[in-house]
XYZ file of C-alpha atoms in Angstrom:
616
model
C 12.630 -3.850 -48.658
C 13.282 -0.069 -49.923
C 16.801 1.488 -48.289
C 14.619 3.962 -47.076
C 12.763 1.813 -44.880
C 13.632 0.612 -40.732
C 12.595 -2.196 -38.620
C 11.480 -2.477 -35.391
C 10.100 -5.330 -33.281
C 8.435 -5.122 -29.395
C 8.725 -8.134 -27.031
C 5.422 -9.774 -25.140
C 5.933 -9.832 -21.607
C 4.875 -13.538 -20.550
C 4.238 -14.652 -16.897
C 4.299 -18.659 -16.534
C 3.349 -19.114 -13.305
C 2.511 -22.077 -10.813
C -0.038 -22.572 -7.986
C 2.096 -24.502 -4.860
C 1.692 -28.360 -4.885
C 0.842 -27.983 -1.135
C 0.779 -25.257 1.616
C 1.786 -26.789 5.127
C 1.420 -25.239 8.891
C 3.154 -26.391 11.606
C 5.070 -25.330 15.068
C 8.724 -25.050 15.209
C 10.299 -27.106 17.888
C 7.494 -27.747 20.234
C 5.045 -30.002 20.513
C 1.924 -30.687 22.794
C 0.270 -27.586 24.511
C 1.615 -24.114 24.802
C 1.311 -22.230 28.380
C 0.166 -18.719 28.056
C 2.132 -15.820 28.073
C 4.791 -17.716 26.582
C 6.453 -17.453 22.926
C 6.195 -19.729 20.094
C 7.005 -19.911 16.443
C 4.172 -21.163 13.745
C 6.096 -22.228 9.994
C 4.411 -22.442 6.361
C 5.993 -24.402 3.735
C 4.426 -23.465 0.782
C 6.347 -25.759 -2.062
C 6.932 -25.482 -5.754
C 5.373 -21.942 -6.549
C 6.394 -19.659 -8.794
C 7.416 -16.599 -9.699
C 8.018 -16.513 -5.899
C 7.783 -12.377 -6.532
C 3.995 -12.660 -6.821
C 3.420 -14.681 -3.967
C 2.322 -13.288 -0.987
C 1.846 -15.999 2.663
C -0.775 -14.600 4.738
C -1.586 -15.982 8.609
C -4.822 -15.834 9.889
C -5.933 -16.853 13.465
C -9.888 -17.902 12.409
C -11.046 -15.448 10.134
C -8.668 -13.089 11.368
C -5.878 -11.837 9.134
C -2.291 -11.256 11.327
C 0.357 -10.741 9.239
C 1.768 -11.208 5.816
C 5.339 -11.751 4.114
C 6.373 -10.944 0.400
C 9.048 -12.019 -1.753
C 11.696 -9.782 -3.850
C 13.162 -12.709 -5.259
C 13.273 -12.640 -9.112
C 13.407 -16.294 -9.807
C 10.653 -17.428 -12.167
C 11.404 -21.573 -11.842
C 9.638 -22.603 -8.994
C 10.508 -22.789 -5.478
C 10.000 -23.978 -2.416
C 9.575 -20.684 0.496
C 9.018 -21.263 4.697
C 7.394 -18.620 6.483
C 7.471 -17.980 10.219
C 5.077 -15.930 12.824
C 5.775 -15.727 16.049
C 3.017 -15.788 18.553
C 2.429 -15.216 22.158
C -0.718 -17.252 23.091
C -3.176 -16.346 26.369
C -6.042 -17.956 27.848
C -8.321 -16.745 25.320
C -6.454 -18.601 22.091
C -7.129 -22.011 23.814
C -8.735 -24.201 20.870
C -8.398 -21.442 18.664
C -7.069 -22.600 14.752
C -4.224 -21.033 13.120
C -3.812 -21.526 9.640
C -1.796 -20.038 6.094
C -2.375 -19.112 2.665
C -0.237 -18.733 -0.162
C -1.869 -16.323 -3.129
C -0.427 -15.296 -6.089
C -1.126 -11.807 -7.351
C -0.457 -11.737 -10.810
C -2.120 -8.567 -11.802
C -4.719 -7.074 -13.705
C -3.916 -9.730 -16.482
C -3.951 -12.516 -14.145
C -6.839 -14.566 -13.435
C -9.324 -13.199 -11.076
C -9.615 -13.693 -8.130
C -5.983 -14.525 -7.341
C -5.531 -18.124 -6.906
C -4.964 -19.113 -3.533
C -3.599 -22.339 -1.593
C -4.210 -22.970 2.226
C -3.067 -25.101 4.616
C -5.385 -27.374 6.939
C -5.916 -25.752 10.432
C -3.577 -25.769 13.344
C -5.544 -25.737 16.196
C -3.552 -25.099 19.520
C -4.038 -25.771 22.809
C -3.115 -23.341 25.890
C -2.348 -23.852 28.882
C -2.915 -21.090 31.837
C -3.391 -20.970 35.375
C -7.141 -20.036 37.278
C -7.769 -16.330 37.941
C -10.978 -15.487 39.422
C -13.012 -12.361 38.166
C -12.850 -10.578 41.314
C -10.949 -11.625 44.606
C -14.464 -11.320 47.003
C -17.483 -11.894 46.574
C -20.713 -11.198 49.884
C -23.025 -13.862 50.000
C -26.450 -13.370 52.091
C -27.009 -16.842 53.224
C -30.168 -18.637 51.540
C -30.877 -21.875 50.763
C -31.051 -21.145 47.049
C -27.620 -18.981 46.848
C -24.540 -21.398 46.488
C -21.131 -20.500 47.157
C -19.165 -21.061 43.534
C -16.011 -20.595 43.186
C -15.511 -22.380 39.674
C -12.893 -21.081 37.471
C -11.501 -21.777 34.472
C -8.027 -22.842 33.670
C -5.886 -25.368 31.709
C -5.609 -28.010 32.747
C -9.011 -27.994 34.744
C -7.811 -26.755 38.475
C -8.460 -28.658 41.802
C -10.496 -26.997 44.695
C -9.316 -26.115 48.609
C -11.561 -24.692 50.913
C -10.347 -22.901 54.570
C -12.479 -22.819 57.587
C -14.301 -25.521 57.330
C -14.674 -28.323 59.609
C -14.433 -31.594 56.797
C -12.302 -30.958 53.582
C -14.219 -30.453 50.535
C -12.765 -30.388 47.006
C -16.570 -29.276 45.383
C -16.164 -25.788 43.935
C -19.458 -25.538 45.080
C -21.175 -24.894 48.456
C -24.751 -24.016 49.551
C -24.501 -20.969 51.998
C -27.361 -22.249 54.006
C -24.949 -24.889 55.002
C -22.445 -22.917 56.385
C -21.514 -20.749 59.791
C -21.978 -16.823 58.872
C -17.986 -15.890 57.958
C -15.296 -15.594 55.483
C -14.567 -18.583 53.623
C -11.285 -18.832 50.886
C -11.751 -21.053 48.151
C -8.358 -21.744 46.476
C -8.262 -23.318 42.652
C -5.426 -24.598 41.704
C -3.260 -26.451 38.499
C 0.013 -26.946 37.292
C 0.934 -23.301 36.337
C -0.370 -21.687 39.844
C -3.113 -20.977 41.863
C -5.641 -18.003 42.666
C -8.035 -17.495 45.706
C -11.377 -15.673 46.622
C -13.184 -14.902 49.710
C -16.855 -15.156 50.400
C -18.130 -13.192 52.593
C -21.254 -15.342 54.415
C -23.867 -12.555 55.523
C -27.407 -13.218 57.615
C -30.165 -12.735 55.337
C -32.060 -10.674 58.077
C -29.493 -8.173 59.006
C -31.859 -4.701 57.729
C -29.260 -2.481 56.683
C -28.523 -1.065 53.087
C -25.401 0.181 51.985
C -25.851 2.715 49.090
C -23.519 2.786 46.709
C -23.007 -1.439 47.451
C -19.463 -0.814 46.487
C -17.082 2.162 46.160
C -14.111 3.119 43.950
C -12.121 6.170 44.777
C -8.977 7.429 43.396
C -6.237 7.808 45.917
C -6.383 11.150 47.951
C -9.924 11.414 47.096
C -12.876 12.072 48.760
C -15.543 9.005 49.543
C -18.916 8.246 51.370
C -21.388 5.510 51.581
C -24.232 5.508 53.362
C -26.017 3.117 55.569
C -29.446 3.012 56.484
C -32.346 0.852 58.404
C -36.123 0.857 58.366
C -36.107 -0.983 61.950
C -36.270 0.002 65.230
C -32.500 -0.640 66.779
C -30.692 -0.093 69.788
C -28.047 1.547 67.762
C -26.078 1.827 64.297
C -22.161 2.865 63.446
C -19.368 2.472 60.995
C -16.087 0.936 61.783
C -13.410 1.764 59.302
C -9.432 2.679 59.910
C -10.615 6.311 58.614
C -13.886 7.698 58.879
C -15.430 5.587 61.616
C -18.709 6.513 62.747
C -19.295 6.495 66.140
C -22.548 4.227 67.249
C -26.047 6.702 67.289
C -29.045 5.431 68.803
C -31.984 8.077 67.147
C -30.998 7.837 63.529
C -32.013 5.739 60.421
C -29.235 6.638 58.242
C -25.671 7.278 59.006
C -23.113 8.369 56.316
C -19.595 6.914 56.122
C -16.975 9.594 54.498
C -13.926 10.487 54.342
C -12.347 13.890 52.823
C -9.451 12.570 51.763
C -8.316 8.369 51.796
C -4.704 7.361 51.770
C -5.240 4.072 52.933
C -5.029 1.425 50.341
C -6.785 -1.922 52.069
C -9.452 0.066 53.551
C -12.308 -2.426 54.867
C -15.398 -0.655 56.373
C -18.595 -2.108 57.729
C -21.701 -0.382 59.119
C -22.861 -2.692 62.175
C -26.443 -2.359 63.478
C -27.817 -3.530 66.926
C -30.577 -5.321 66.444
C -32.222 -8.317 67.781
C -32.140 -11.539 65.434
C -32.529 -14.852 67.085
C -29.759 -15.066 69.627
C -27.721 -12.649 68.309
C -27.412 -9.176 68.904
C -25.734 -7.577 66.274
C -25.278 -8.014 62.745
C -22.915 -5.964 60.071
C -22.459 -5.447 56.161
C -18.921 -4.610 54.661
C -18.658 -1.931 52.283
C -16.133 -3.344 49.188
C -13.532 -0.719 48.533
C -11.182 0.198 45.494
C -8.868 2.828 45.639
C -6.871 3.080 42.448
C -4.344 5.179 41.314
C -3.585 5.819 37.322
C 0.160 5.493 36.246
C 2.782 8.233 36.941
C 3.770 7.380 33.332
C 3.939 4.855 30.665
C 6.657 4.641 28.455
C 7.577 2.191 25.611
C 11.051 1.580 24.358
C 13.095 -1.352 22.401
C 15.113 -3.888 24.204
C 18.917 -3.586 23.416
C 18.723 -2.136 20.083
C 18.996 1.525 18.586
C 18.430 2.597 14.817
C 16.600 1.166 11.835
C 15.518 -2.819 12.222
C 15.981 -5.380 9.450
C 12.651 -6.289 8.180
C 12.417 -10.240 8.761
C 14.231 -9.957 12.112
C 12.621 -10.216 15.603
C 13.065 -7.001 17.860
C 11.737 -6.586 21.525
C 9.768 -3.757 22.276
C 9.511 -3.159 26.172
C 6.431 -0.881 28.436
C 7.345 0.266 31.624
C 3.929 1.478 33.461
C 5.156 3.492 36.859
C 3.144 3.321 39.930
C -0.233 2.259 39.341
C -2.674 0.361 42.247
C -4.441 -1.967 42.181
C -2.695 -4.261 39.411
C -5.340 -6.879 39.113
C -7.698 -4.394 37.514
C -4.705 -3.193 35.232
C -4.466 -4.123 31.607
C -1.689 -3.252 29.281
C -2.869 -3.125 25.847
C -0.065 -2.849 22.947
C -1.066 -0.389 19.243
C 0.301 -0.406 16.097
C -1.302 2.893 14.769
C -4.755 2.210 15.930
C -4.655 -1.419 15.817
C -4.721 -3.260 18.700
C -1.878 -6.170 18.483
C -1.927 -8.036 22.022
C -3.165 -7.250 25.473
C -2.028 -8.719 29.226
C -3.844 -8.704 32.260
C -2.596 -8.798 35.760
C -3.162 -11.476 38.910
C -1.574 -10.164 41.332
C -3.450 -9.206 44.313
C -1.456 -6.682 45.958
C -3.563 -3.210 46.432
C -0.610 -0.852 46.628
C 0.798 0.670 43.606
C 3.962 -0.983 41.808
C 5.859 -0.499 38.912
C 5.205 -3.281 35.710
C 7.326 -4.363 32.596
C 5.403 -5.847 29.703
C 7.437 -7.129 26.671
C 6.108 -7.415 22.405
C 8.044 -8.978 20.148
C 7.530 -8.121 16.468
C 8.721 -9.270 13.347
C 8.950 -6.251 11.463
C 8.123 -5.618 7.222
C 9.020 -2.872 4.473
C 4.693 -2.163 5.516
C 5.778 -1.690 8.588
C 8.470 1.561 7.796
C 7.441 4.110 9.757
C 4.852 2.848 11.954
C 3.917 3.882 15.153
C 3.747 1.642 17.857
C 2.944 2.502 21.210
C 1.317 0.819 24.168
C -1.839 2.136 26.638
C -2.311 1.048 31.161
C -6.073 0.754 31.531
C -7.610 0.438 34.627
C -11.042 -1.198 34.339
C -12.243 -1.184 38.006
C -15.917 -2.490 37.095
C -19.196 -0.855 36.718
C -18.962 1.430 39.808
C -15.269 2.553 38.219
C -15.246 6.007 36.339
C -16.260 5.659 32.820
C -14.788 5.164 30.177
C -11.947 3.183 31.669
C -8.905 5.843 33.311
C -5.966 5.310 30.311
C -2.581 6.232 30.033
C -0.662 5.796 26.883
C 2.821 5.884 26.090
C 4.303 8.243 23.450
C 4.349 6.514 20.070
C 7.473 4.929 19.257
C 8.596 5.452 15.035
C 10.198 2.755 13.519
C 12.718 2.529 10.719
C 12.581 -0.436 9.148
C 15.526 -0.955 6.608
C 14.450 -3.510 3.494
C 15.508 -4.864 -0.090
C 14.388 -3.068 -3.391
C 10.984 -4.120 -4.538
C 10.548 -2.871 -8.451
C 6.186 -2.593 -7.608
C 5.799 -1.346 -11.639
C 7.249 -3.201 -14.560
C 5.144 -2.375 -17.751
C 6.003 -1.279 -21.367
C 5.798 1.855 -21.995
C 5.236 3.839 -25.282
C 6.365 7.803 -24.675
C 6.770 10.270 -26.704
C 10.191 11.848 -28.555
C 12.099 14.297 -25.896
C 10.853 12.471 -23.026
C 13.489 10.988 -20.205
C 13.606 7.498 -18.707
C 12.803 9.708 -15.816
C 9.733 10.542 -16.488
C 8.885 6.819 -16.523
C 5.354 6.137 -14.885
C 4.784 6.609 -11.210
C 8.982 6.368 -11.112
C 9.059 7.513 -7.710
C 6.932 5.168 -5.833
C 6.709 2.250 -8.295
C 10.246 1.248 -6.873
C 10.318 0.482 -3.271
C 13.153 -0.189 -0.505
C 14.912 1.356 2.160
C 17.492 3.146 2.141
C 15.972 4.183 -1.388
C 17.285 2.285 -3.969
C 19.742 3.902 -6.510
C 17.652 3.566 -10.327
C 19.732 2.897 -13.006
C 18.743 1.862 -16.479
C 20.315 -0.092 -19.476
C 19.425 -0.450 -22.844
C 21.351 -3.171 -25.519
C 23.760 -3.880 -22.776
C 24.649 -0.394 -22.231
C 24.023 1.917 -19.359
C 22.220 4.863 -20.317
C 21.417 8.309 -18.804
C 18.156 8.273 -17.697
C 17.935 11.923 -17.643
C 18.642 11.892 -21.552
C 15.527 12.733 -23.900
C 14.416 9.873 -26.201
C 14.414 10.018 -29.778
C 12.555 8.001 -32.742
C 15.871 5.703 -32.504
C 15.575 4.584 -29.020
C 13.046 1.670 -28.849
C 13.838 -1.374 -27.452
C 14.222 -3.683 -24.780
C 15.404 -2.172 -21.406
C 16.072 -2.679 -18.228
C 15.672 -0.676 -14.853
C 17.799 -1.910 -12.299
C 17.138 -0.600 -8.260
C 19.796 -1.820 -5.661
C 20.729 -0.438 -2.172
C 22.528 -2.152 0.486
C 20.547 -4.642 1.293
C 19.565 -6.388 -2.329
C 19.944 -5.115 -6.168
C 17.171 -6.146 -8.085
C 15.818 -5.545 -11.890
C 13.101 -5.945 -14.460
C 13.010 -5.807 -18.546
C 10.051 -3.905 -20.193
C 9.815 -3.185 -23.491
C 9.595 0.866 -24.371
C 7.993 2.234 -27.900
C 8.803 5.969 -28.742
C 6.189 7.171 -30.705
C 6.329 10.384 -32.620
C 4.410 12.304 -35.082
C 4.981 11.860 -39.102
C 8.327 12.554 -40.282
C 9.276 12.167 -44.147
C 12.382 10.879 -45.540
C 14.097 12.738 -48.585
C 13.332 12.059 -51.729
C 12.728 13.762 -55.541
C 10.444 16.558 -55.233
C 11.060 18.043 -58.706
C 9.905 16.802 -61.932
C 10.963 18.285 -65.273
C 9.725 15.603 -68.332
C 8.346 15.905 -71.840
C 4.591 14.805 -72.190
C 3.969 10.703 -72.526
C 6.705 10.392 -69.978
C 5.808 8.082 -67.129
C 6.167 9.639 -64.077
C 6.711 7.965 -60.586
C 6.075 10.066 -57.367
C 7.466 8.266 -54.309
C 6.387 9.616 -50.746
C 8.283 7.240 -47.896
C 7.171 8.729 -44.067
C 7.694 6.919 -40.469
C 5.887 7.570 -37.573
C 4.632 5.689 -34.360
C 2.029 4.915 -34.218
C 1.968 4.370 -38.473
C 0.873 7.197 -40.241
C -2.441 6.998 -42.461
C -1.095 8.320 -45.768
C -2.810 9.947 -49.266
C -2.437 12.216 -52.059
C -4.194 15.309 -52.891
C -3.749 17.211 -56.521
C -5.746 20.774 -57.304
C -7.091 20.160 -53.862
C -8.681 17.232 -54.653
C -7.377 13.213 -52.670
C -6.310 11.171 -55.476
C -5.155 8.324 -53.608
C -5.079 6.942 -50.344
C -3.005 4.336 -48.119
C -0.288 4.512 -50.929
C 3.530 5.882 -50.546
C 3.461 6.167 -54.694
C 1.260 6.904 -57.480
C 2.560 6.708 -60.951
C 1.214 8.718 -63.922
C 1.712 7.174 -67.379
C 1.490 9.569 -70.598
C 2.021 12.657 -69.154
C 0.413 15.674 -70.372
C 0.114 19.303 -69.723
C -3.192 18.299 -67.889
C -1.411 16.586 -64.887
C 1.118 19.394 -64.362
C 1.178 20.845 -61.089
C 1.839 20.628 -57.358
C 0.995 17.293 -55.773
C 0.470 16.778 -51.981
C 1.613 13.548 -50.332
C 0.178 13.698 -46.346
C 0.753 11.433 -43.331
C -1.423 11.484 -40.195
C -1.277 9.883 -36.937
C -2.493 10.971 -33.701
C 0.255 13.211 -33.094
C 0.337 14.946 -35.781
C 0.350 15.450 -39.838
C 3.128 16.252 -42.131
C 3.166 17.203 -46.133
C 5.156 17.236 -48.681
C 4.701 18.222 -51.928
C 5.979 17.762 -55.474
C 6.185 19.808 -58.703
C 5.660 18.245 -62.338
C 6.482 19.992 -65.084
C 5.658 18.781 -68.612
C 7.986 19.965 -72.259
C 6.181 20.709 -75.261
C 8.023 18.566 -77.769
C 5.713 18.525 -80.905
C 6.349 21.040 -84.417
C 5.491 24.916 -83.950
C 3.983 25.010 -87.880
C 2.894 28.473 -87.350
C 6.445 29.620 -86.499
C 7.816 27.876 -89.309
C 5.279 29.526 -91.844
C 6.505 32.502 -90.308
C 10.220 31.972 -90.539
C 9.648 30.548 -94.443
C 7.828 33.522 -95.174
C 10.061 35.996 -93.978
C 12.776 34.100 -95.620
C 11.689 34.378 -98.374
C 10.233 37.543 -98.852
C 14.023 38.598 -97.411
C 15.464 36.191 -100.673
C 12.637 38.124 -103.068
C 13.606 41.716 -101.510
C 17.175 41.044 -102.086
C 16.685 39.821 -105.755
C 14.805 42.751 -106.603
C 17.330 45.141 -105.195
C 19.931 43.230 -107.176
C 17.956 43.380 -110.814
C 16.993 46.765 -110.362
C 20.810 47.328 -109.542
C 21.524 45.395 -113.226
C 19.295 46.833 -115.047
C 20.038 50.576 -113.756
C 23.705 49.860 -114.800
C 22.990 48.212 -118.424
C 21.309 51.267 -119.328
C 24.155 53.875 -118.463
C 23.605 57.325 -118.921
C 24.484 60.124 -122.052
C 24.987 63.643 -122.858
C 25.115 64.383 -125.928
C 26.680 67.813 -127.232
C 25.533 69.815 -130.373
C 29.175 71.443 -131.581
C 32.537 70.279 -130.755
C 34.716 71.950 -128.241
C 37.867 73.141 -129.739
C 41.340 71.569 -127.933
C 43.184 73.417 -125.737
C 46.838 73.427 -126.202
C 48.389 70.573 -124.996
C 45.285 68.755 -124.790
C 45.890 65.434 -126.443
């Protein structure tokens, strides 16, 4: 490997996971029935699962989902996990089958759809006490109309009659049997007892009430009338308010009263009129006078601030003042869900006060959520509609749980981005208060606010605690970056049939395609080096090494320059010549120099020149 060259590796996330070797349901110290209205506990044991971080237990009452529970625990050996619910069954969940399911979610990568494990059914068995749909009931005596007063409970009530002559324990009685009169029918078990009155009527008494029964908020106004197609010898209403006195020359009298404030109001238009040997009959008029709550308001039971998810809090309704409380039914909401309802027995008409009681089990889902909790009065089909309602100001909850790190994936950014710009960073980690994100890298710590260079890939690992749990994962981040080359020669001076090596070495993420260009022409591709062998002055020049990826390209370019190194003949011919013809000058000059001087020169004079004294 070339000293100019790096290495980096990238680890494979693997997830080894295990389906549970069984998934168990069962109730937590209690066996036999449960009585209504009462709390239990249901626990799963789901055993040998892992990674227990991808499981998730569900409950389910029939096909109904109620609640689910996931794990922050990192541990990837399996392990065994128990799940409670708690429950508060009513008449209605009587043979009903409870049941869990343990499914592990392990992504997009995992198999599809999640593998899941259940347990066999749990089916329960409730027991409650009778309560009859409505506390009277008018019966116009026939041989076909019977007298029931079946109800059910559990376990299966007994029967009492009053006011008859022989004791009966039927539920059942034909009216044609019986005096005209009230009768009470009393069913009773175990857990309590409930009664209803029927109301024995002639068949021939020929008055109509119109409406057949009346409901009429308190301080209201109300009327009813009565009315006969037969001749009579008189017709009235009796009543504690509104009575009618008795008027011979009418066929319809009207019952009212501007404003009622009496609460067990019981009135009856009477007619006289001759049947058999009796001389007057009479048909009661069923009232209801209601009156919706002077407020509802919901609250928790000894407890203020943010609950631990996983621990059981009371949540508590108060509903002030409402009449009549059989026909009352508090219903419980978490956002617009409806979590459990109770209903009322009582038979008192006046209005009271009531306290109705939730317990929950809050989650991290749960953070936030608005509970609240509604009094309806459902006072039949002569009752206003819809249903009179009064709800309680929704009640936010805190709900204080462990970090939950919900996105753990390699990552491949690019140079100059921050661990904090890490993928959906601020709601892939979860918990409350909100976790503290740290980060380390090669055992380190490292500022997640720093910008990330070519140099920084690796194995790292974010790390979210708060006070409640500190958990962490490892992921695996690639920087990737456009082309970058390293230095190298660039320059090439060399005489012709050199061989010449060009060597281009780049790095880039993802790895850079690479060629050459020369004269604007590719000359090689996919190499770092080309070579040229012989040299001439044919491949001087600029070459062009490139390197591409898909953020970018980068060049670099290198110069060759080739030396001349063979004879110049010309020049020589040139230099000899002038040489010489310098040598040839200079001889010349010289023998015309000799040959000037070996000559001399002469005068020669025709008569001598006499001396001069003292001339020698």
């Amino acid at each position: 490997m070339s000293s100019n060259e790096t290495q980096c590796s990238q680890d494979l996330p693997i997830t080894i996971y295990k389906t549970p070797d069984s998934v168990f349901i069962s109730t937590v110290n209690h066996r036999g029935p449960m009585t209504e209205g009462q709390q239990y506990e249901l626990q799963c044991d789901v055993y040998n699962v892992a990674p227990v971080q991808n499981l998730t237990v569900k409950w389910y009452k029939g096909q109904t989902l109620l609640h689910q529970t996931n794990f922050t625990d990192t541990t990837e050996t399996p392990v065994n996990e128990t799940v409670t619910l708690l429950i508060r069954p009513d008449r209605a969940d009587d043979g009903a089958q409870y049941w869990c399911e343990a499914e592990l979610d392990l992504g997009a990568e995992g198999p599809q759809p999640h593998p899941t494990n259940s347990s066999n059914p749990l089916s329960i068995a409730v027991y409650y006490k009778p309560k009859h749909s409505n506390s009277t009931e008018t019966i116009i005596q026939d041989d076909k109309v019977m007298l029931d007063c079946t109800v059910k409970a559990n376990p299966a009530p007994t029967y009492t009659w009053d006011h008859l002559k022989e004791k009966n324990s039927s539920s059942v009685l034909k009216s044609s049997a019986l005096s005209l009169g009230n009768y009470t029918c009393t069913a009773t078990n175990t857990l309590g007892r409930d009664s209803k009155v029927f109301i024995v009527k002639d068949s021939q008494c020929p008055v109509q009430i119109i409406p057949r029964r009346a409901v009429v908020r308190y301080g209201d106004n109300v009327s009813a009338h009565c009315k006969t197609s037969v001749l009579h010898e008189g017709m009235g209403w009796e009543a504690s308010e509104g009575r009618v006195p008795m008027t011979k020359n009418q066929n319809l009298i009207t019952w009212r009263v501007p404003e009622l404030t009496e609460w067990d109001i019981k009135p009856f238009c009477y007619i006289n009129y001759k049947i058999g040997d009796k001389d007057q009959c009479q048909v009661e008029l069923p009232v209801t006078v209601y009156k919706t709550p002077d407020s509802v308001f919901i609250s928790t039971v000894n407890h203020r601030g943010p609950m631990m998810e996983g621990q059981q809090d009371e949540l508590q309704c108060d509903v002030h003042n409402v009449a009549p409380v059989q026909n009352l039914t508090v219903k419980w909401y978490k956002g617009q869900t409806l979590l459990h309802q109770t209903n009322f027995t009582d038979t008192i008409k006046t209005p009271v006060n009531k306290t109705v009681t939730l317990l929950i089990r809050p989650d991290r889902a749960d953070d936030e959520a608005q509970y609240w909790c509604e009094a309806e009065l459902d006072l039949g089909a002569e009752g206003p509609q819809p249903h009179p309602t009064n709800s309680s100001k929704p009640l936010s909850i805190a709900v204080y749980f462990a970090p939950k790190i919900l996105f753990c994936r390699d990552w491949s950014p690019l140079t100059e981005t921050s661990l904090d710009s890490y993928p959906l960073n601020l709601y892939s980690v979860e918990g409350n208060p909100r976790p503290d994100v740290s980060w380390r890298h090669k055992s380190s710590s490292v500022n997640s606010s720093m910008p990330l260079t070519r140099y920084d890939s690796g194995l790292y690992e974010i790390i979210a605690g708060n006070d409640l749990n500190s958990v962490s994962c490892f992921m695996n981040i690639t920087v990737e970056y456009a082309p970058v080359f390293y230095d190298s020669q660039e320059k090439f001076v060399v005489g012709e049939d050199s061989n010449i090596t060009l060597e281009c070495y780049s790095t880039g993420n993802p790895e850079p395609e690479m060629w050459w260009s020369f004269k604007n022409r590719n000359i090689s591709t996919g190499r770092r080096h080309i070579n040229i062998e012989r040299a001439t002055s044919t491949n001087a020049g600029v070459y062009t090494c490139s390197a591409t990826n898909k953020f970018g390209r980068s060049d670099k370019t290198f110069i060759v320059e080739i030396k001349d190194d063979s004879p110049n003949y010309i020049l020589t011919v040139v230099v000899v010549v002038v040489f010489i013809s310098l040598v040839l000058i200079i001889l010349l000059v010289v023998l015309m120099l000799k040959r000037r001087k070996s000559r001399g020169n002469y005068e020669v004079h025709s008569e001598m020149q006499p001396l001069r004294n003292g001339d020698p």
